[in-house]
Each structure stands twice: as C-alpha cells, then as structure tokens.
Coordinates of C-alpha atoms in Angstrom, one line a residue:
Chain A
M45 CA 21.3 -22.4 19.0
I46 CA 22.0 -20.2 15.9
P47 CA 25.6 -19.4 16.3
N48 CA 26.2 -17.4 13.2
L49 CA 23.4 -15.0 14.0
A50 CA 24.4 -14.6 17.6
K51 CA 27.8 -13.6 16.4
I52 CA 26.5 -11.0 14.0
Q53 CA 24.6 -9.2 16.8
T54 CA 26.4 -7.0 19.2
P55 CA 27.3 -9.6 21.8
R56 CA 27.0 -7.4 24.9
Y57 CA 23.3 -6.7 24.1
E58 CA 22.4 -10.2 23.3
S59 CA 20.3 -11.9 25.9
Q60 CA 20.4 -15.6 26.4
R61 CA 17.2 -16.4 24.6
E62 CA 16.1 -19.8 23.4
R63 CA 15.8 -18.9 19.8
T64 CA 13.8 -20.4 16.9
L65 CA 14.6 -18.1 14.0
V66 CA 11.6 -16.8 12.2
A67 CA 12.9 -13.9 10.2
S68 CA 16.2 -12.1 9.8
L69 CA 18.0 -9.3 8.0
E70 CA 21.7 -10.2 7.4
N71 CA 24.0 -7.4 6.5
A72 CA 21.2 -5.7 4.6
S73 CA 21.7 -2.4 2.9
K74 CA 19.3 -0.4 0.9
N75 CA 19.7 2.9 -0.8
Y76 CA 17.1 5.1 -2.5
G77 CA 19.3 7.0 -5.0
S78 CA 21.8 8.8 -2.9
L79 CA 19.7 8.3 0.3
R80 CA 21.1 5.6 2.4
A81 CA 18.0 4.0 4.1
L82 CA 19.7 1.0 5.7
R83 CA 23.4 0.2 6.2
N84 CA 24.6 -3.3 7.0
V85 CA 21.6 -4.0 9.2
N86 CA 21.5 -7.3 11.2
F87 CA 18.7 -8.4 13.4
S88 CA 16.4 -11.3 13.7
L89 CA 13.1 -12.3 15.1
S90 CA 12.5 -15.4 17.2
A91 CA 9.3 -17.3 17.4
G92 CA 6.9 -15.9 19.9
E93 CA 8.7 -12.7 20.6
V94 CA 7.7 -9.1 20.1
L95 CA 10.6 -7.1 18.6
A96 CA 10.3 -3.3 18.6
L97 CA 12.2 -1.4 16.1
L98 CA 12.6 1.9 17.7
G99 CA 13.8 5.0 16.1
P100 CA 12.9 8.5 14.9
N101 CA 11.2 9.3 11.6
G102 CA 13.3 8.5 8.6
A103 CA 15.5 6.1 10.6
G104 CA 14.9 3.2 8.2
K105 CA 12.2 1.4 10.1
T106 CA 9.7 1.2 7.2
T107 CA 12.4 0.1 4.8
A108 CA 13.3 -2.8 7.1
V109 CA 9.6 -3.8 7.2
K110 CA 9.4 -3.6 3.5
L111 CA 12.4 -5.9 3.1
F112 CA 10.8 -8.4 5.4
L113 CA 7.6 -8.3 3.3
G114 CA 9.5 -8.7 0.1
L115 CA 8.2 -5.4 -1.2
I116 CA 11.7 -4.3 -1.9
E117 CA 15.0 -6.1 -2.4
P118 CA 18.1 -5.2 -0.4
D119 CA 21.0 -3.8 -2.5
S120 CA 23.3 -6.1 -0.6
G121 CA 22.8 -8.6 2.2
K122 CA 19.9 -11.0 2.7
T123 CA 16.3 -11.1 3.9
Q124 CA 15.0 -14.4 5.2
V125 CA 11.5 -15.3 6.4
F126 CA 10.7 -18.8 7.6
G127 CA 14.0 -19.8 6.2
G128 CA 13.2 -18.6 2.7
N129 CA 12.4 -15.7 0.4
P130 CA 9.7 -13.5 1.8
R131 CA 8.1 -13.5 -1.6
N132 CA 7.3 -17.2 -1.4
P133 CA 3.5 -17.5 -1.5
E134 CA 3.6 -20.0 1.4
N135 CA 5.5 -17.4 3.5
R136 CA 3.0 -14.6 2.5
M137 CA 0.2 -17.0 3.7
R138 CA 1.8 -17.0 7.2
T139 CA 2.5 -13.3 7.3
G140 CA 0.3 -10.3 8.1
A141 CA 1.2 -6.7 7.6
M142 CA 0.0 -3.3 8.6
L143 CA 1.7 -0.6 6.6
Q144 CA 1.4 3.1 6.4
V145 CA -1.0 3.8 3.6
G146 CA -1.9 7.1 1.9
K147 CA -5.2 6.0 0.5
V148 CA -7.4 2.9 1.0
P149 CA -10.4 2.4 -1.3
E150 CA -13.0 4.5 0.5
T151 CA -16.2 3.2 -0.9
L152 CA -15.8 -0.3 0.5
R153 CA -17.1 -1.0 4.0
V154 CA -15.0 -2.2 6.9
G155 CA -16.5 -5.7 6.8
E156 CA -16.0 -5.9 3.1
H157 CA -12.3 -5.0 3.3
I158 CA -11.9 -7.7 5.9
D159 CA -13.9 -10.2 4.0
L160 CA -11.7 -9.8 0.9
F161 CA -8.4 -10.0 2.8
S162 CA -9.6 -13.1 4.7
T163 CA -10.3 -14.8 1.4
Y164 CA -6.6 -14.6 0.5
Y165 CA -5.6 -16.9 3.5
A166 CA -6.0 -20.6 4.0
N167 CA -7.3 -20.5 7.6
P168 CA -8.7 -17.0 8.3
M169 CA -10.2 -15.9 11.5
P170 CA -14.0 -15.6 11.6
L171 CA -15.1 -12.0 10.7
N172 CA -16.7 -11.4 14.0
E173 CA -13.5 -12.4 15.9
V174 CA -11.5 -10.0 13.7
L175 CA -14.0 -7.2 14.4
V176 CA -13.8 -7.7 18.1
A177 CA -10.0 -8.0 18.2
A178 CA -9.7 -4.7 16.3
G179 CA -12.5 -3.0 18.3
L180 CA -14.6 -2.6 15.1
Q181 CA -17.8 -4.3 16.1
K182 CA -19.9 -1.3 15.5
L183 CA -18.2 -0.2 12.4
R184 CA -18.6 -3.2 10.2
D185 CA -21.0 -1.5 7.7
R186 CA -19.2 1.8 7.8
K187 CA -17.5 2.9 4.5
F188 CA -13.7 3.3 4.9
G189 CA -14.0 6.9 3.7
D190 CA -16.3 7.7 6.6
L191 CA -13.9 6.5 9.3
S192 CA -11.8 8.6 11.6
G193 CA -8.0 8.4 11.6
G194 CA -8.0 6.0 14.5
E195 CA -10.7 3.8 13.1
R196 CA -8.8 3.6 9.8
Q197 CA -5.7 2.4 11.7
R198 CA -7.8 -0.2 13.4
T199 CA -9.2 -1.4 10.1
L200 CA -5.7 -1.8 8.7
F201 CA -4.7 -3.7 11.9
A202 CA -7.8 -6.0 11.2
L203 CA -6.5 -6.7 7.7
A204 CA -3.1 -7.6 9.1
I205 CA -4.5 -10.2 11.6
C206 CA -7.5 -11.5 9.7
G207 CA -5.6 -14.3 8.1
N208 CA -4.5 -15.7 11.4
P209 CA -0.8 -15.3 10.4
D210 CA 2.1 -16.6 12.4
L211 CA 4.2 -13.6 11.8
L212 CA 3.0 -10.0 12.0
F213 CA 4.6 -6.8 10.8
L214 CA 3.1 -3.6 12.3
D215 CA 4.6 -0.4 10.9
E216 CA 3.8 2.4 13.4
P217 CA 0.5 0.7 14.4
S218 CA -0.5 3.3 17.0
V219 CA -0.1 6.4 15.0
G220 CA -3.3 8.4 15.3
L221 CA -4.8 6.2 18.0
D222 CA -6.3 7.7 21.1
V223 CA -5.4 6.3 24.5
E224 CA -8.3 3.9 24.6
A225 CA -7.6 2.5 21.1
R226 CA -4.0 2.2 21.9
R227 CA -4.9 0.1 25.0
I228 CA -7.0 -2.2 22.8
L229 CA -4.2 -2.6 20.3
W230 CA -1.6 -3.4 23.0
K231 CA -3.9 -5.9 24.6
E232 CA -4.5 -7.5 21.2
I233 CA -0.8 -7.7 20.4
R234 CA -0.2 -9.4 23.8
R235 CA -3.0 -11.8 23.1
L236 CA -1.4 -12.7 19.7
V237 CA 1.9 -13.3 21.3
D238 CA 0.2 -15.5 24.0
R239 CA -1.0 -17.6 21.1
G240 CA 2.5 -18.1 19.9
K241 CA 2.6 -15.4 17.2
T242 CA 5.7 -13.4 16.4
V243 CA 5.5 -9.7 16.0
L244 CA 7.8 -7.0 14.7
L245 CA 6.5 -3.5 15.4
T246 CA 8.1 -0.2 14.5
T247 CA 7.5 2.7 16.7
H248 CA 8.9 6.0 17.8
Y249 CA 6.9 5.8 21.0
L250 CA 9.4 4.7 23.5
Q251 CA 6.7 3.8 26.0
E252 CA 5.1 1.5 23.5
A253 CA 8.4 -0.4 22.9
E254 CA 8.9 -0.7 26.6
A255 CA 5.3 -1.9 27.2
L256 CA 5.2 -4.5 24.5
A257 CA 8.6 -5.7 23.4
D258 CA 10.7 -8.6 24.6
H259 CA 13.5 -7.2 22.6
I260 CA 14.2 -3.7 21.3
A261 CA 16.4 -2.7 18.4
V262 CA 17.2 1.0 18.3
I263 CA 17.7 2.3 14.8
N264 CA 19.0 5.6 13.6
K265 CA 20.0 6.8 10.2
G266 CA 19.8 3.3 8.8
E267 CA 21.9 1.6 11.4
I268 CA 21.0 -0.5 14.4
I269 CA 22.8 1.4 17.2
A270 CA 21.7 -0.8 20.1
E271 CA 19.8 -4.0 20.7
G272 CA 18.6 -5.9 23.7
T273 CA 15.9 -6.3 26.3
P274 CA 14.2 -3.1 27.4
A275 CA 16.2 -3.4 30.6
A276 CA 19.4 -3.7 28.7
I277 CA 18.6 -0.7 26.6
K278 CA 17.8 1.2 29.8
A279 CA 21.0 0.1 31.4
L280 CA 23.0 1.5 28.5
A281 CA 22.0 4.9 29.6
S282 CA 21.8 4.1 33.2
G283 CA 22.5 7.2 35.3
K284 CA 20.6 9.9 37.0
R285 CA 19.4 13.3 36.3
I286 CA 20.0 16.1 38.8
R287 CA 17.9 19.2 38.6
C288 CA 18.7 22.2 40.7
I289 CA 19.1 26.0 40.8
T290 CA 22.7 26.9 41.2
M291 CA 25.1 29.8 40.7
L292 CA 27.7 27.4 39.2
N293 CA 28.2 27.8 35.5
E294 CA 28.2 25.1 32.8
T295 CA 32.0 24.9 32.5
T296 CA 32.4 24.4 36.2
L297 CA 29.7 21.8 36.3
L298 CA 31.1 19.8 33.4
Q299 CA 34.5 19.6 35.3
I300 CA 32.9 17.7 38.2
P301 CA 33.9 14.1 37.9
G302 CA 30.9 11.9 36.9
V303 CA 29.0 14.6 35.0
T304 CA 28.2 13.6 31.5
D305 CA 26.0 16.4 30.3
V306 CA 24.6 19.8 31.4
R307 CA 21.5 21.5 30.1
Q308 CA 19.9 24.8 31.0
D309 CA 16.3 24.4 31.8
R310 CA 14.7 27.7 32.5
E311 CA 16.1 29.0 35.9
A312 CA 17.4 25.6 36.7
V313 CA 20.1 23.3 35.3
E314 CA 19.7 19.6 34.4
I315 CA 22.9 17.7 35.1
H316 CA 23.3 14.2 33.8
V317 CA 25.5 12.0 35.9
R318 CA 26.7 8.5 36.3
E319 CA 26.3 8.4 40.1
A320 CA 24.3 11.0 41.9
E321 CA 25.8 10.8 45.4
T322 CA 29.3 11.9 44.7
V323 CA 28.3 14.7 42.4
I324 CA 25.7 16.1 44.8
R325 CA 28.4 16.1 47.6
T326 CA 30.7 18.2 45.3
L327 CA 27.8 20.4 44.2
L328 CA 26.8 21.3 47.8
E329 CA 30.4 22.0 48.7
L330 CA 30.9 24.4 45.7
D331 CA 27.6 26.1 46.1
P332 CA 26.1 26.3 49.5
S333 CA 23.2 28.4 48.2
L334 CA 22.1 25.6 45.8
S335 CA 18.3 25.0 45.9
G336 CA 15.4 23.1 44.3
L337 CA 17.3 19.8 44.2
E338 CA 15.6 16.9 42.4
I339 CA 17.1 13.6 41.4
T340 CA 15.4 11.3 38.8
T341 CA 16.3 8.1 37.0
A342 CA 16.8 8.3 33.3
G343 CA 14.0 6.5 31.6
L344 CA 14.0 4.7 28.3
E345 CA 13.1 8.0 26.7
E346 CA 16.4 9.3 28.0
A347 CA 18.2 6.2 26.9
F348 CA 16.9 6.7 23.4
L349 CA 18.0 10.3 23.2
T350 CA 21.4 9.4 24.6
L351 CA 21.8 6.6 22.1
T352 CA 20.9 8.6 19.0
Q353 CA 23.0 11.5 20.1
E354 CA 26.1 9.5 20.7
N355 CA 25.7 8.0 17.3
E356 CA 25.4 11.3 15.7
T357 CA 28.6 12.5 17.4
S358 CA 30.5 9.4 16.4
T359 CA 29.5 9.7 12.8
R360 CA 30.4 13.3 12.8
Y361 CA 34.0 12.8 14.1
H362 CA 35.0 9.6 12.6
Chain B
M1113 CA 20.0 -21.6 10.6
S1114 CA 17.8 -23.3 8.1
T1115 CA 17.4 -26.2 10.5
A1116 CA 16.2 -23.8 13.1
S1117 CA 13.7 -22.4 10.7
L1118 CA 12.5 -25.8 9.8
A1119 CA 11.7 -26.4 13.4
L1120 CA 8.6 -24.3 12.8
S1121 CA 5.8 -26.2 11.4
N1122 CA 6.6 -25.6 7.8
T1123 CA 3.7 -27.3 6.3
A1124 CA 3.4 -25.9 2.8
I1125 CA 0.0 -24.3 2.4
Q1126 CA -1.3 -25.0 -1.0
R1127 CA -4.4 -23.4 -2.3
T1128 CA -7.0 -25.5 -4.0
P1129 CA -8.1 -24.4 -7.5
A1130 CA -11.5 -23.7 -6.0
H1131 CA -10.0 -21.4 -3.4
T1132 CA -8.0 -19.5 -6.1
L1133 CA -11.2 -19.1 -8.1
A1134 CA -13.0 -17.8 -5.0
I1135 CA -10.3 -15.2 -4.6
Y1136 CA -10.6 -14.0 -8.2
A1137 CA -14.4 -13.9 -7.9
K1138 CA -14.3 -11.9 -4.6
E1139 CA -11.6 -9.5 -5.9
A1140 CA -13.8 -8.8 -8.9
K1141 CA -16.9 -8.4 -6.9
Y1142 CA -15.4 -5.8 -4.6
E1143 CA -13.7 -4.1 -7.5
F1144 CA -17.2 -3.7 -9.0
L1145 CA -18.8 -2.5 -5.8
K1146 CA -16.0 -0.1 -5.1
N1147 CA -16.4 1.6 -8.5
L1148 CA -20.2 1.3 -8.6
R1149 CA -20.2 3.5 -5.5
L1150 CA -17.8 5.9 -7.0
R1151 CA -19.9 8.6 -8.6
V1152 CA -16.9 10.0 -10.5
Y1153 CA -16.5 6.7 -12.2
T1154 CA -20.1 5.9 -13.0
A1155 CA -20.8 9.5 -14.1
S1156 CA -17.9 9.7 -16.5
V1157 CA -18.1 6.1 -17.8
I1158 CA -21.9 5.7 -18.2
S1159 CA -23.5 9.1 -18.3
F1160 CA -21.2 10.7 -21.0
P1161 CA -21.7 8.2 -23.8
L1162 CA -25.4 8.1 -23.1
M1163 CA -25.8 11.9 -23.0
F1164 CA -23.9 12.3 -26.2
Y1165 CA -26.0 9.5 -27.8
V1166 CA -29.3 11.1 -26.7
L1167 CA -28.2 14.5 -27.9
F1168 CA -26.6 13.7 -31.3
G1169 CA -28.4 10.5 -32.1
L1170 CA -31.9 11.0 -30.7
V1171 CA -32.6 14.7 -30.3
L1172 CA -30.6 16.4 -33.2
N1173 CA -30.2 13.9 -36.1
A1174 CA -32.7 11.2 -35.5
K1175 CA -34.2 11.4 -38.9
E1176 CA -30.9 11.8 -40.8
R1177 CA -29.3 8.9 -42.7
I1178 CA -25.7 8.0 -42.9
A1179 CA -23.9 5.1 -44.7
G1180 CA -27.3 3.8 -45.8
M1181 CA -28.8 3.6 -42.3
G1182 CA -30.5 5.8 -39.7
V1183 CA -28.1 7.9 -37.5
P1184 CA -29.4 6.3 -34.3
T1185 CA -28.2 2.9 -35.5
Y1186 CA -24.9 4.1 -36.7
L1187 CA -24.2 6.0 -33.5
I1188 CA -24.8 3.0 -31.3
A1189 CA -21.7 1.5 -32.9
T1190 CA -19.5 4.6 -32.5
Y1191 CA -20.8 5.7 -29.1
G1192 CA -20.6 2.1 -28.0
T1193 CA -16.9 2.1 -28.9
F1194 CA -16.6 5.4 -27.1
G1195 CA -18.3 4.0 -24.0
V1196 CA -16.3 0.8 -24.0
M1197 CA -13.1 2.7 -24.3
G1198 CA -14.0 5.0 -21.4
A1199 CA -15.1 2.2 -19.1
S1200 CA -11.9 0.3 -19.8
L1201 CA -9.5 3.2 -19.5
F1202 CA -11.1 4.6 -16.3
G1203 CA -11.7 1.1 -14.9
T1204 CA -8.0 0.2 -15.0
A1205 CA -5.8 3.3 -15.1
S1206 CA -7.2 5.6 -12.4
G1207 CA -7.5 2.9 -9.8
L1208 CA -4.1 1.4 -10.5
A1209 CA -2.4 4.8 -10.5
S1210 CA -3.9 5.7 -7.1
D1211 CA -3.4 2.3 -5.6
R1212 CA 0.3 2.4 -6.7
G1213 CA 1.0 5.9 -5.7
L1214 CA -0.7 6.0 -2.4
G1215 CA 0.5 2.7 -0.9
W1216 CA -2.6 0.5 -1.2
L1217 CA -1.1 -1.8 -3.8
Q1218 CA 1.7 -2.4 -1.4
V1219 CA -0.6 -3.7 1.2
K1220 CA -2.2 -6.0 -1.4
R1221 CA 1.2 -7.2 -2.6
A1222 CA 2.3 -7.9 1.0
S1223 CA -0.7 -10.1 1.4
P1224 CA -1.0 -13.6 -0.1
M1225 CA -3.3 -12.3 -2.9
P1226 CA -2.4 -13.9 -6.2
P1227 CA -1.0 -10.8 -8.0
F1228 CA -2.8 -11.5 -11.2
A1229 CA -6.2 -11.4 -9.4
Y1230 CA -5.7 -7.7 -8.9
F1231 CA -5.4 -7.0 -12.6
A1232 CA -8.1 -9.6 -13.6
A1233 CA -10.5 -7.8 -11.3
K1234 CA -9.9 -4.5 -13.2
V1235 CA -10.3 -6.1 -16.6
I1236 CA -13.6 -7.8 -15.4
L1237 CA -14.8 -4.5 -14.1
S1238 CA -14.1 -2.9 -17.4
L1239 CA -16.0 -5.7 -19.2
I1240 CA -19.0 -5.4 -16.9
F1241 CA -19.3 -1.6 -17.3
S1242 CA -18.7 -1.9 -21.1
T1243 CA -21.7 -4.3 -21.2
I1244 CA -23.8 -1.9 -19.2
V1245 CA -23.0 1.0 -21.4
V1246 CA -23.6 -0.9 -24.7
S1247 CA -26.9 -2.4 -23.3
L1248 CA -28.2 1.0 -22.3
L1249 CA -27.3 2.4 -25.7
L1250 CA -29.3 -0.4 -27.3
V1251 CA -32.2 0.2 -25.0
L1252 CA -32.3 3.9 -25.8
G1253 CA -31.9 3.3 -29.5
I1254 CA -34.6 0.7 -29.7
G1255 CA -36.9 2.6 -27.4
F1256 CA -36.5 6.1 -28.7
G1257 CA -34.6 6.0 -32.0
G1258 CA -36.5 3.4 -34.0
V1259 CA -33.4 1.2 -34.1
R1260 CA -34.3 -2.3 -35.4
M1261 CA -31.6 -5.0 -35.3
P1262 CA -31.8 -8.8 -35.4
V1263 CA -31.0 -10.3 -32.0
L1264 CA -28.1 -12.1 -33.5
D1265 CA -26.6 -8.8 -34.7
M1266 CA -27.1 -7.3 -31.2
A1267 CA -25.2 -10.2 -29.7
R1268 CA -22.4 -9.9 -32.3
L1269 CA -22.2 -6.1 -31.6
M1270 CA -22.0 -6.8 -27.9
G1271 CA -19.4 -9.5 -28.4
T1272 CA -17.2 -7.3 -30.7
L1273 CA -17.3 -4.4 -28.3
M1274 CA -16.6 -6.7 -25.3
A1275 CA -13.5 -8.0 -27.0
G1276 CA -12.6 -4.4 -27.9
S1277 CA -12.6 -3.6 -24.2
L1278 CA -9.4 -5.7 -23.7
P1279 CA -7.0 -3.5 -25.8
F1280 CA -8.1 -0.5 -23.8
S1281 CA -7.9 -2.2 -20.5
A1282 CA -4.3 -3.0 -21.5
M1283 CA -3.8 0.6 -22.4
G1284 CA -5.2 1.6 -19.0
L1285 CA -2.8 -0.6 -17.2
A1286 CA 0.1 1.0 -19.1
I1287 CA -1.2 4.5 -18.3
G1288 CA -1.8 3.5 -14.6
Y1289 CA 1.8 2.4 -14.3
F1290 CA 3.2 5.7 -15.5
A1291 CA 0.7 8.3 -14.3
G1292 CA 0.7 9.8 -10.9
P1293 CA -2.1 9.1 -8.5
N1294 CA -3.7 12.5 -8.8
S1295 CA -2.9 13.2 -12.5
A1296 CA -4.2 9.9 -13.8
P1297 CA -7.8 11.0 -14.6
A1298 CA -6.4 14.1 -16.4
A1299 CA -3.9 11.9 -18.3
I1300 CA -6.7 9.6 -19.3
N1301 CA -8.9 12.4 -20.6
L1302 CA -6.0 13.9 -22.4
I1303 CA -5.6 10.6 -24.4
Y1304 CA -9.2 9.4 -24.4
L1305 CA -11.0 12.5 -25.8
P1306 CA -8.7 13.4 -28.7
L1307 CA -8.4 9.7 -29.6
S1308 CA -12.2 9.5 -29.7
F1309 CA -12.6 12.5 -31.9
C1310 CA -9.8 11.6 -34.3
S1311 CA -11.2 8.0 -34.6
G1312 CA -14.6 9.3 -35.7
L1313 CA -16.5 8.2 -32.6
W1314 CA -18.2 11.6 -32.2
V1315 CA -18.3 12.9 -35.7
P1316 CA -18.7 10.1 -38.2
Y1317 CA -15.5 9.3 -40.1
I1318 CA -16.7 10.5 -43.5
F1319 CA -17.3 14.0 -42.0
L1320 CA -13.8 14.3 -40.5
P1321 CA -11.3 16.6 -42.1
K1322 CA -9.0 14.8 -44.6
L1323 CA -5.9 15.0 -42.4
V1324 CA -7.8 13.6 -39.4
Q1325 CA -9.1 10.8 -41.6
K1326 CA -5.5 9.8 -42.4
I1327 CA -4.6 9.9 -38.7
A1328 CA -7.6 7.8 -37.8
L1329 CA -6.2 4.8 -39.7
A1330 CA -3.4 4.6 -37.1
L1331 CA -5.7 4.8 -34.1
P1332 CA -7.0 1.7 -32.3
P1333 CA -10.5 3.1 -31.5
Y1334 CA -11.0 3.7 -35.3
H1335 CA -10.4 0.0 -35.9
L1336 CA -12.8 -1.1 -33.1
S1337 CA -15.5 1.3 -34.3
Q1338 CA -15.1 -0.1 -37.9
L1339 CA -15.6 -3.6 -36.5
A1340 CA -18.7 -2.5 -34.6
L1341 CA -20.0 -0.6 -37.7
G1342 CA -19.3 -3.7 -39.8
V1343 CA -21.7 -5.6 -37.6
V1344 CA -24.5 -3.1 -38.2
G1345 CA -23.7 -2.9 -41.9
A1346 CA -22.0 0.5 -42.0
G1347 CA -18.3 -0.4 -42.1
R1348 CA -15.9 1.0 -44.6
H1349 CA -15.5 -2.5 -46.0
E1350 CA -11.9 -2.9 -45.0
P1351 CA -11.2 -6.5 -44.1
A1352 CA -12.1 -7.2 -40.5
I1353 CA -9.0 -9.3 -40.0
T1354 CA -6.9 -6.1 -40.4
H1355 CA -8.8 -4.4 -37.7
W1356 CA -8.4 -7.3 -35.3
E1357 CA -4.7 -7.5 -36.1
V1358 CA -4.2 -3.8 -35.3
L1359 CA -6.1 -4.2 -32.0
F1360 CA -4.2 -7.3 -31.1
G1361 CA -0.8 -5.7 -31.8
F1362 CA -1.8 -2.6 -29.8
T1363 CA -2.8 -4.8 -26.9
L1364 CA 0.6 -6.5 -26.9
I1365 CA 2.4 -3.2 -27.0
C1366 CA 0.4 -1.9 -24.1
L1367 CA 0.9 -5.0 -22.0
G1368 CA 4.7 -4.7 -22.8
V1369 CA 4.7 -1.1 -21.5
A1370 CA 2.6 -2.0 -18.5
R1371 CA 5.2 -4.8 -17.7
I1372 CA 8.0 -2.3 -17.9
G1373 CA 6.1 -0.2 -15.4
F1374 CA 5.5 -3.2 -13.2
Q1375 CA 9.1 -4.1 -13.1
R1376 CA 10.2 -0.5 -12.6
D1377 CA 8.0 -0.3 -9.5
Q1378 CA 9.5 -3.4 -7.9
G1379 CA 12.6 -1.5 -6.8
K1380 CA 10.9 1.7 -5.7
L1381 CA 9.7 3.2 -2.5
Y1382 CA 6.1 2.6 -3.6
G1383 CA 4.6 0.1 -5.9

C-alpha cells in the first residue's frame, strides 16, 4: 500500500499488514553536540496499531518521541504526522503525549490539571471518564505534589488521553508503576486501540512490549536494529538454552557444532544453542557425568539481549 | 504516502474564537491558583513590600515629610513600584525557568495549547498580584498612615503601576529563558534587590549617594517610580513621556532577549 516505506524497512522483518500510515520517521538523524542520539532511523506507525519502541536507557527512544511531537527537529531526514508537520495545530489537536517530566506544578489538583488540558482540545473526554480510565477517581482533589510516584505517572497518562486523541505517544509509561497500576494502564491502552487509536510506546520492559504491541522496533545506540511482530523478534533469537553441570570447559563447549554462546552460572554452565537435541547428544557422549540438565526456550528478553549484543559487536569490528 | 495519510479523516479542527478565549482564561485561572497556593511566591511578592512599608512608612517615619508631602504617601508610590516589580519578575521568571528546565513546558508544547496562552497567563498573573500589592499598600496608608488621595489619583496610580508591570514581566521572561530551574529565584533577587535600592525604591532618591543617583537615571524602576510619584505630586518634574519611552524601550529589549532564548530552546533537549 505504501511501497516506498515498505522498502525502507528491513524487508525480512516486515509483516504483511494492511497499512494506513499515521506517522513516520524517514532517515531521521539527531545529534546533541557530539552525542549521536538517532542515526538514519526509519519506522512508521499504522492506524490502529501499538508500536513498541524497545531499547535500553539512552538508546534514543525519547528523542524519537520528541521528533514525532515536533519538540525537536531532525538534523537530517523527515518526521511526518498525519501526512504533515507534527507542529501543525491540527495535528497537535489529534495527538496526546505522556513524557518523562522532572517537575509538574505541584500546587494544582489532579482534576484541575486534567480540566486545563481538556480545554486545549476540541472534543475532550468528560472528566469522570478520564479519571476512571487512569484509575484516579479517588485522587481528583489531591494536589499533584502530594501524589506518589505511580499516581503522578497516572496523572500524566490522564493528561495524554483527556483530549480523546487519535494518536498517543507514551514515553516509558509504566516507570514507577506497581503491578496493579501497570495492569490498569495496559488494559486502558488495549481499550484505546480497540477504539481505533494508534499508540507508540517506549519501554525497556520486554514483557510490556510483548504484552501490548502489534509491532516492535528494537532500538540501540540510536539505530533500529530489528523490527517486526513480537513473534518475529522472538524468532530472530530462536534457539534454546541448556543449563547443566559439566566437567567440560568453555573452549570445548564452544567447539561443539550448534553452540552459539557459553556462560558460567555459579556451579553450572549456560549453553546457548540453535538446536538442543544434537548438542545434548554430543554433550552426554563427551561427559557421562553431566548432571542437572535443563532446557529452556529463549524468551523475548533473551532476544533483546542477543540483538543488542550482536549490534555492539558489529559496530566494534566494522 | 500522502494519499494514505489522507485516508484518515483529516477534517481540519478549527477552534472558534470563544474556545481560544476560554483556553486563555483557564490558563490564567490556573496560573493564578497555582501561585496563590505557593507560599514562597505570595510571601516574597506580597509580604515584603507591605512589611517594608509598615516599618519605614508607618512605624518609623510616619510624621516626616518629603518632597512636600507625608512620607506614607510618598512611599506608597515607591513601595508600589517595588511590589509591582517583584510580582512581575517572580510571576514570570521563576515559573518559566522551572517549567523549561524540568520538562513541564515540553508537555505543554506537545499539547495543542496556543503557545502564547502560556505567556499571557504569566503576564495576567503578574498584573493581578501587582493590583493586590498596590491595593493593600493603599489600604494600609489610608487606614494607618493618614494618606488622603482623590479617588481619581488612586485610579491613576493604580493604572500607572499596572502598565509598569509589563516591562518587568518582559524582563522576567528574559531571565526565565536564561536562568536554570533552581537558580532562577536567586538570579531574580540578585537583580531585583540592587535595582530597587539604586532606583530609590527603598531610600528616596534625594537621599541616595550622588553616584547612585546618576546610576538611577539608567534604571527602569527609577522611571516607573517617577511616574508613580508624579501621580501623587512628588515627581522630580522630568517629562513623563521620557519615562514612558525608557520603559517602552526596555520592554522591547527584554522581549528581544526572551525571543532569543525561546528560539535557542527549540533545538535543545529541553524547552
């Protein structure tokens, strides 16, 4: 449907989605002095999807969000939101944002903050609906300065959704939330998507990306290093992890065909392999005294680690 | 690609003038509430001018005369200037510096808030608190200092000082764009207090050392205080238009500096 963008994205990760483009970064680069925050980043958001931008701290996630919000300009490349400049007032009217903030005016009450932000929009949600959606019913008259960390996050989330926007940017929304609050947040994000909203969320919680996103872009050191469905990302690092206690040393283990990595873990070793069966056969032949054998599938967490590490290696040697 | 984007209901959302006005009103309302509940703000902006006035105008020198009038009347004009300057500088600079430096302004900028509403709210706040300070000074002067002033003069004094709030709001914006979030209050005091002294707001101009008197002529608060003193009949009889010109020029310079700061922020991590 949008051939030029499909080409830009790494083809092997691209799923066959029916795409109505809502927002995109095209070859966007951004430097802060000598610090390279983003380098030739391409990715796009389609209507009705949740895209998770997954990466460690300092990877460039917030910079990407700020580009989409028109808070900063790319040094090169292009940002598009609803087919235009993110700074257009009409686009801002259809966009909501939750950013990481150092200090919010503390003497205003939760309800007052929401009331003010609702006024900015043409068709805001009723205050009570916003309070329920963000789990703030009981905190309406509480001053922001008297809120706990999680309650503050929820208030910022409320400000992002109160205008009933079509497109939401959530920068690390679940930082500081307890399990219950995170559950409410996830439920609310899913509800927004059910109503046709588009969401970009950044996170370094892999579980969160897997639970919410239709599409994950893994970012590290300012570059998108993988993109695709959670299943596709998982498949990238498909493989198993064998844990056992063995007399064999690391060098020997690494020579076994199919072994990709070996790590010492207390008295045991953790062996990363492509296929478990053949390696186990060899292991048992080489070391009959082998014990404590466990085999597990590499999760997304693992995938994420593998991806970022591979990237570091490749930048180091090329 | 643009065709795909257009597939989304791209109905341009236009605000009605009434809606825009409602945003400005609400922005100002919450700016006022926010600061009213901030003890640091109300204490420094309202209490200090009143305390000084009570001490130097009502307790110590109430019976003295200066420039042909009672000290309590004279000091309403100078502490009025002092109060207006404080309300305006603190009303704009400290909030702006902290909103800028700690990310809140970015949340506002990402929202569809009309950018000017943010600044307008701060200027309105400064005007409101300036009015409060001057009104309280008048109440104290009339109630306890035997100040007698025709109502028309009171209105003129109030109007002059209100207008005088604007140059210092502009100055506050300029400071707010260049001071750090935590150093802003200190930066304001560092400018506010020496300026007040050198402009003859604490010690009347005629009692200032000769050198300071010369410096005063270059300082905006001096010119505002002379306008206020002119209303009560104690000015130094310089043409009022000169004072207004100085204040107007000063406002333009401050707005220019603030604009540089505004543009500098656009490309930064914060702003």
